[in-house]
mmCIF file of C-alpha atoms in Angstrom:
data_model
loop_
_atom_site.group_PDB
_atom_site.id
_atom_site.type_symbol
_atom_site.label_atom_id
_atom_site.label_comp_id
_atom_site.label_asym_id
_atom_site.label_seq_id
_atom_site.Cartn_x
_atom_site.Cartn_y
_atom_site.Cartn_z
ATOM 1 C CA UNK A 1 -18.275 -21.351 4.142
ATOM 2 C CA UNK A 2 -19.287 -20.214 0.973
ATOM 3 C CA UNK A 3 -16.152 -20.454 -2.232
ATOM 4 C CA UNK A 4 -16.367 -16.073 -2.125
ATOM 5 C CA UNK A 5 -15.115 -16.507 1.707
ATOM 6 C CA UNK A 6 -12.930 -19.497 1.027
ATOM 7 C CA UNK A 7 -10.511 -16.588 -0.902
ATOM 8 C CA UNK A 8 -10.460 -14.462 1.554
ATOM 9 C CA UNK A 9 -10.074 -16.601 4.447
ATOM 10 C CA UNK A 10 -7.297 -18.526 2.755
ATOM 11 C CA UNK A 11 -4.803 -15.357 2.754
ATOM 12 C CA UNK A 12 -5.032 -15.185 6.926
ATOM 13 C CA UNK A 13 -4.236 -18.893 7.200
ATOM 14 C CA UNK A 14 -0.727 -18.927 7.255
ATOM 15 C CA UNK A 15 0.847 -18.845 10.914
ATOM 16 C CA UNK A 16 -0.995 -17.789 13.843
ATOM 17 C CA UNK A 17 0.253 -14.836 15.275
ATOM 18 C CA UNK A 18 -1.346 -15.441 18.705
ATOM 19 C CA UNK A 19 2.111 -16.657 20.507
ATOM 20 C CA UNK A 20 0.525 -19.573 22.296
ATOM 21 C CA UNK A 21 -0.746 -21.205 19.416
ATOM 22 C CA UNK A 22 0.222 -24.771 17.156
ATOM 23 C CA UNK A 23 3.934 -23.935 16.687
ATOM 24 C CA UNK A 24 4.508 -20.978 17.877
ATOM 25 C CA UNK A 25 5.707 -22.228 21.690
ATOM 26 C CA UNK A 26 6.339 -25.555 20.625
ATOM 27 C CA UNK A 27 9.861 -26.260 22.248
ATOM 28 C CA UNK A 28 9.127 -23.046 24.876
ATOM 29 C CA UNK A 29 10.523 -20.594 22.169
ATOM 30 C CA UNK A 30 9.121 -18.740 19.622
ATOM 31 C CA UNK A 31 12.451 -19.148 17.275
ATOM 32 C CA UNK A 32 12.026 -23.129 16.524
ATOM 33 C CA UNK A 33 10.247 -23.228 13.446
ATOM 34 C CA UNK A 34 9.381 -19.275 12.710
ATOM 35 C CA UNK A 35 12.570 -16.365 11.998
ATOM 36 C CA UNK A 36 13.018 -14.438 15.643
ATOM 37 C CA UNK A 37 13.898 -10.471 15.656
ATOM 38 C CA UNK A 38 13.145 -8.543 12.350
ATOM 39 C CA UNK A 39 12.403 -11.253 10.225
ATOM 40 C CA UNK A 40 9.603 -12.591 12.148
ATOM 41 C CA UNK A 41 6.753 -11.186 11.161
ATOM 42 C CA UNK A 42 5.273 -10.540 7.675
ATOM 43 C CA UNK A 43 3.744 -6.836 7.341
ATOM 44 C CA UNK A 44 1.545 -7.832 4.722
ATOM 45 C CA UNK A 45 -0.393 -10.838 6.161
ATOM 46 C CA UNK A 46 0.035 -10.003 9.537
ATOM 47 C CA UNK A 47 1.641 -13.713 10.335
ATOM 48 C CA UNK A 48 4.368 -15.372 11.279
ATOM 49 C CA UNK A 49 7.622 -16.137 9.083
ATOM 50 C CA UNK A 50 8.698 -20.063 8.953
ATOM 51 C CA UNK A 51 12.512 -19.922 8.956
ATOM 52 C CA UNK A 52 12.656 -21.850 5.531
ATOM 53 C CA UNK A 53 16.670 -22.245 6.423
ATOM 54 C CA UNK A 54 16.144 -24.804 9.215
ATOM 55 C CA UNK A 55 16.285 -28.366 8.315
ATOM 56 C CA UNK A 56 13.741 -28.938 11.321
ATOM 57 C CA UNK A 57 10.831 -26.730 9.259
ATOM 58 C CA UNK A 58 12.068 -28.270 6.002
ATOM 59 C CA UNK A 59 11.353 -31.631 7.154
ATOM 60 C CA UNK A 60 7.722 -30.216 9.350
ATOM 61 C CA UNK A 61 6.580 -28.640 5.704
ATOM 62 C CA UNK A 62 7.261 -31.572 4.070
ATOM 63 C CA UNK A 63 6.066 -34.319 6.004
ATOM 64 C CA UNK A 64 3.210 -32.035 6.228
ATOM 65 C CA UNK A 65 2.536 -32.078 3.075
ATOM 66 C CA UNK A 66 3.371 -35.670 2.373
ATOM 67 C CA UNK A 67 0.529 -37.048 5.218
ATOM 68 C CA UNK A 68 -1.877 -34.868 3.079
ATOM 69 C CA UNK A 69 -0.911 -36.522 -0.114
ATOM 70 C CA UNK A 70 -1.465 -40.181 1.821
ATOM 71 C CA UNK A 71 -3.950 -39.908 3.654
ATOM 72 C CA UNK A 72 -6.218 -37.617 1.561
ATOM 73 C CA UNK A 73 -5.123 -38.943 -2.149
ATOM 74 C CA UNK A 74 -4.208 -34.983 -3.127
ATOM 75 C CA UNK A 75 -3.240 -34.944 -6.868
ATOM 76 C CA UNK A 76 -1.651 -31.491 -6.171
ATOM 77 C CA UNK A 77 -0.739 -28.263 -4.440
ATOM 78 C CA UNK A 78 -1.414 -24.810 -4.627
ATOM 79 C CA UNK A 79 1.384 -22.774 -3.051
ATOM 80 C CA UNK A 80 0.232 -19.327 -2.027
ATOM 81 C CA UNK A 81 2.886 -16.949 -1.234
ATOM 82 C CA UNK A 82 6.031 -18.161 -2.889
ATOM 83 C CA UNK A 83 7.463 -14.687 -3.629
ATOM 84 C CA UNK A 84 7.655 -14.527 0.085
ATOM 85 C CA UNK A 85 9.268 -18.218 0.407
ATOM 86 C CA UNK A 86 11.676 -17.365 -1.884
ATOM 87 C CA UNK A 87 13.110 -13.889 -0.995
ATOM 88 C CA UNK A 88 14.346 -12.376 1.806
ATOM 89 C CA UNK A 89 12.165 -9.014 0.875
ATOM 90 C CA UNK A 90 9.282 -11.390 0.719
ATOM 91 C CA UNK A 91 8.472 -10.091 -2.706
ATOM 92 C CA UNK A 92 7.171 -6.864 -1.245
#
């Protein structure tokens, strides 16, 4: 993958929105980690929408992110997307 399709395919890698996918189903029900009803989907990116409010995708983000910083050495993050992490409008 070349770095001018590394952009582009970066902004469609945030949830799967096929239902049977990763998290999605995990527990049987589509409302463990991701918002259920209105909330759930994000017009924009056509994804999914983690419900940030849940100590159980709090602690899935950032042990996440943690294994990356372990096992791969990462000196840092780029967070993509916070407008929508931080408001309920998701900055749209």
């Amino acid at each position: 993958m070349t770095s001018q399709e590394h952009s582009y395919y970066a902004s469609f890698g945030h949830a799967s929105n096929n239902v049977l996918d990763g998290l999605n189903m995990f527990d049987g029900t589509d409302g463990h980690y991701f918002h259920t009803g209105s909330r759930r989907h994000h017009s924009m990116w056509d994804s999914r929408l983690f419900n940030y409010g849940s100590w159980d995708v709090l602690r899935y983000l950032l042990s996440n992110a943690r294994w990356w910083l372990e096992e791969y050495k990462f000196d840092g993050y780029i967070f993509d997307g916070v407008t929508s992490i931080m408001y309920i409008h998701h900055g749209l």
